């Protein structure tokens, strides 16, 4: 896969999105989502750390050295909130035009 796109014609961003969403991650198990995200962020110049709060792992990613603009990303990754185990055998991703539609693409508040 190149930075511009995926072997099957998908953009690199869409390929990453589908890869992450396809992992049936139920809090606190993210099934490698943070590792994948951290690898991509490191290649973009971020320093990444994994932080654990209770039973949930969080990713702390920083771009910048503090002498100028600095971007910090902090959060956890999961598709299904804790306690919901009715994910089914696989989380399926469907794509309609430029929209990714599936459980995990957006979480209601």
PDB file of C-alpha atoms in Angstrom:
ATOM      1  CA  UNK A   1       0.000   0.000   0.000  1.00  0.00           C
ATOM      2  CA  UNK A   2       1.302   3.435  -0.890  1.00  0.00           C
ATOM      3  CA  UNK A   3       0.628   6.607   1.070  1.00  0.00           C
ATOM      4  CA  UNK A   4      -1.699   7.680  -1.736  1.00  0.00           C
ATOM      5  CA  UNK A   5      -3.861   4.608  -1.807  1.00  0.00           C
ATOM      6  CA  UNK A   6      -4.555   0.944  -1.139  1.00  0.00           C
ATOM      7  CA  UNK A   7      -3.900  -1.956  -3.500  1.00  0.00           C
ATOM      8  CA  UNK A   8      -7.660  -2.391  -4.059  1.00  0.00           C
ATOM      9  CA  UNK A   9      -8.160   1.259  -5.059  1.00  0.00           C
ATOM     10  CA  UNK A  10      -9.276   2.622  -1.679  1.00  0.00           C
ATOM     11  CA  UNK A  11      -7.582   5.734  -0.329  1.00  0.00           C
ATOM     12  CA  UNK A  12      -5.101   5.173   2.493  1.00  0.00           C
ATOM     13  CA  UNK A  13      -7.465   6.945   4.912  1.00  0.00           C
ATOM     14  CA  UNK A  14     -10.436   4.805   3.895  1.00  0.00           C
ATOM     15  CA  UNK A  15      -8.335   1.629   4.114  1.00  0.00           C
ATOM     16  CA  UNK A  16      -7.185   2.558   7.635  1.00  0.00           C
ATOM     17  CA  UNK A  17     -10.744   3.461   8.674  1.00  0.00           C
ATOM     18  CA  UNK A  18     -12.107   0.141   7.415  1.00  0.00           C
ATOM     19  CA  UNK A  19      -9.273  -1.789   9.077  1.00  0.00           C
ATOM     20  CA  UNK A  20      -9.930  -0.144  12.439  1.00  0.00           C
ATOM     21  CA  UNK A  21     -13.710  -0.476  12.253  1.00  0.00           C
ATOM     22  CA  UNK A  22     -13.497  -4.128  11.206  1.00  0.00           C
ATOM     23  CA  UNK A  23     -11.789  -5.030  14.500  1.00  0.00           C
ATOM     24  CA  UNK A  24     -14.522  -6.127  16.945  1.00  0.00           C
ATOM     25  CA  UNK A  25     -13.065  -4.126  19.824  1.00  0.00           C
ATOM     26  CA  UNK A  26     -15.104  -4.104  23.011  1.00  0.00           C
ATOM     27  CA  UNK A  27     -13.842  -1.960  25.871  1.00  0.00           C
ATOM     28  CA  UNK A  28     -11.253  -2.592  27.288  1.00  0.00           C
ATOM     29  CA  UNK A  29      -9.916  -4.820  24.458  1.00  0.00           C
ATOM     30  CA  UNK A  30      -9.022  -2.753  21.380  1.00  0.00           C
ATOM     31  CA  UNK A  31      -7.557  -5.691  19.390  1.00  0.00           C
ATOM     32  CA  UNK A  32      -4.504  -3.735  18.218  1.00  0.00           C
ATOM     33  CA  UNK A  33      -6.247  -0.522  17.158  1.00  0.00           C
ATOM     34  CA  UNK A  34      -3.995   1.709  19.260  1.00  0.00           C
ATOM     35  CA  UNK A  35      -0.857  -0.082  18.096  1.00  0.00           C
ATOM     36  CA  UNK A  36      -1.858   0.461  14.472  1.00  0.00           C
ATOM     37  CA  UNK A  37      -2.737   4.114  15.088  1.00  0.00           C
ATOM     38  CA  UNK A  38       0.508   4.707  17.011  1.00  0.00           C
ATOM     39  CA  UNK A  39       2.576   3.190  14.187  1.00  0.00           C
ATOM     40  CA  UNK A  40       0.932   5.506  11.655  1.00  0.00           C
ATOM     41  CA  UNK A  41       1.313   8.550  13.919  1.00  0.00           C
ATOM     42  CA  UNK A  42       4.997   7.785  14.614  1.00  0.00           C
ATOM     43  CA  UNK A  43       5.658   7.734  10.863  1.00  0.00           C
ATOM     44  CA  UNK A  44       4.094  11.214  10.761  1.00  0.00           C
ATOM     45  CA  UNK A  45       6.460  12.503  13.467  1.00  0.00           C
ATOM     46  CA  UNK A  46       4.390  11.962  16.626  1.00  0.00           C
ATOM     47  CA  UNK A  47       5.819  10.700  19.916  1.00  0.00           C
ATOM     48  CA  UNK A  48       3.362   8.114  21.284  1.00  0.00           C
ATOM     49  CA  UNK A  49       2.794   6.620  24.725  1.00  0.00           C
ATOM     50  CA  UNK A  50       0.234   4.137  25.966  1.00  0.00           C
ATOM     51  CA  UNK A  51      -1.450   5.133  29.238  1.00  0.00           C
ATOM     52  CA  UNK A  52      -3.699   2.915  31.315  1.00  0.00           C
ATOM     53  CA  UNK A  53      -6.582   4.326  33.382  1.00  0.00           C
ATOM     54  CA  UNK A  54      -8.368   1.600  35.292  1.00  0.00           C
ATOM     55  CA  UNK A  55      -9.005  -1.176  32.769  1.00  0.00           C
ATOM     56  CA  UNK A  56      -8.874   1.103  29.714  1.00  0.00           C
ATOM     57  CA  UNK A  57      -5.751   1.793  27.661  1.00  0.00           C
ATOM     58  CA  UNK A  58      -5.376   5.234  26.130  1.00  0.00           C
ATOM     59  CA  UNK A  59      -3.052   6.559  23.449  1.00  0.00           C
ATOM     60  CA  UNK A  60      -1.161   9.825  24.100  1.00  0.00           C
ATOM     61  CA  UNK A  61       0.380  11.223  20.918  1.00  0.00           C
ATOM     62  CA  UNK A  62       2.297  14.514  20.683  1.00  0.00           C
ATOM     63  CA  UNK A  63       3.562  16.314  17.590  1.00  0.00           C
ATOM     64  CA  UNK A  64       5.835  19.275  18.296  1.00  0.00           C
ATOM     65  CA  UNK A  65       8.559  19.992  20.806  1.00  0.00           C
ATOM     66  CA  UNK A  66       6.913  22.782  22.796  1.00  0.00           C
ATOM     67  CA  UNK A  67       8.904  25.571  21.089  1.00  0.00           C
ATOM     68  CA  UNK A  68       6.084  26.181  18.630  1.00  0.00           C
ATOM     69  CA  UNK A  69       2.701  24.788  17.746  1.00  0.00           C
ATOM     70  CA  UNK A  70       2.062  21.450  19.428  1.00  0.00           C
ATOM     71  CA  UNK A  71      -0.701  18.970  18.676  1.00  0.00           C
ATOM     72  CA  UNK A  72      -1.741  16.428  21.331  1.00  0.00           C
ATOM     73  CA  UNK A  73      -4.108  13.534  20.635  1.00  0.00           C
ATOM     74  CA  UNK A  74      -5.400  11.573  23.627  1.00  0.00           C
ATOM     75  CA  UNK A  75      -8.040   8.902  23.734  1.00  0.00           C
ATOM     76  CA  UNK A  76      -9.069   5.279  23.801  1.00  0.00           C
ATOM     77  CA  UNK A  77     -10.240   3.124  20.947  1.00  0.00           C
ATOM     78  CA  UNK A  78     -13.163   0.769  20.883  1.00  0.00           C
ATOM     79  CA  UNK A  79     -16.153   0.068  18.723  1.00  0.00           C
ATOM     80  CA  UNK A  80     -18.538  -1.076  21.434  1.00  0.00           C
ATOM     81  CA  UNK A  81     -18.845   0.548  24.875  1.00  0.00           C
ATOM     82  CA  UNK A  82     -18.130  -1.634  27.887  1.00  0.00           C
ATOM     83  CA  UNK A  83     -20.890  -4.049  28.803  1.00  0.00           C
ATOM     84  CA  UNK A  84     -22.300  -4.436  25.284  1.00  0.00           C
ATOM     85  CA  UNK A  85     -21.297  -7.851  24.060  1.00  0.00           C
ATOM     86  CA  UNK A  86     -23.811  -8.190  21.243  1.00  0.00           C
ATOM     87  CA  UNK A  87     -21.398  -7.295  18.471  1.00  0.00           C
ATOM     88  CA  UNK A  88     -22.050 -10.453  16.499  1.00  0.00           C
ATOM     89  CA  UNK A  89     -19.509 -12.578  14.671  1.00  0.00           C
ATOM     90  CA  UNK A  90     -18.035  -9.663  12.730  1.00  0.00           C
ATOM     91  CA  UNK A  91     -18.484  -5.966  12.359  1.00  0.00           C
ATOM     92  CA  UNK A  92     -19.176  -5.252   8.724  1.00  0.00           C
ATOM     93  CA  UNK A  93     -18.203  -2.069   6.974  1.00  0.00           C
ATOM     94  CA  UNK A  94     -20.334  -0.755   4.186  1.00  0.00           C
ATOM     95  CA  UNK A  95     -19.416   2.214   2.086  1.00  0.00           C
ATOM     96  CA  UNK A  96     -21.858   4.452   0.294  1.00  0.00           C
ATOM     97  CA  UNK A  97     -20.086   6.940  -1.937  1.00  0.00           C
ATOM     98  CA  UNK A  98     -17.762   8.904   0.358  1.00  0.00           C
ATOM     99  CA  UNK A  99     -19.562   7.837   3.552  1.00  0.00           C
ATOM    100  CA  UNK A 100     -18.539   4.918   5.757  1.00  0.00           C
ATOM    101  CA  UNK A 101     -21.655   3.496   7.424  1.00  0.00           C
ATOM    102  CA  UNK A 102     -21.416   0.930  10.196  1.00  0.00           C
ATOM    103  CA  UNK A 103     -21.270   0.450  13.922  1.00  0.00           C
ATOM    104  CA  UNK A 104     -18.065   2.139  15.018  1.00  0.00           C
ATOM    105  CA  UNK A 105     -17.995   4.863  12.362  1.00  0.00           C
ATOM    106  CA  UNK A 106     -19.778   7.187  14.788  1.00  0.00           C
ATOM    107  CA  UNK A 107     -20.928   6.791  18.353  1.00  0.00           C
ATOM    108  CA  UNK A 108     -24.172   8.369  19.528  1.00  0.00           C
ATOM    109  CA  UNK A 109     -23.893  10.508  22.619  1.00  0.00           C
TER     110      UNK A 109
END
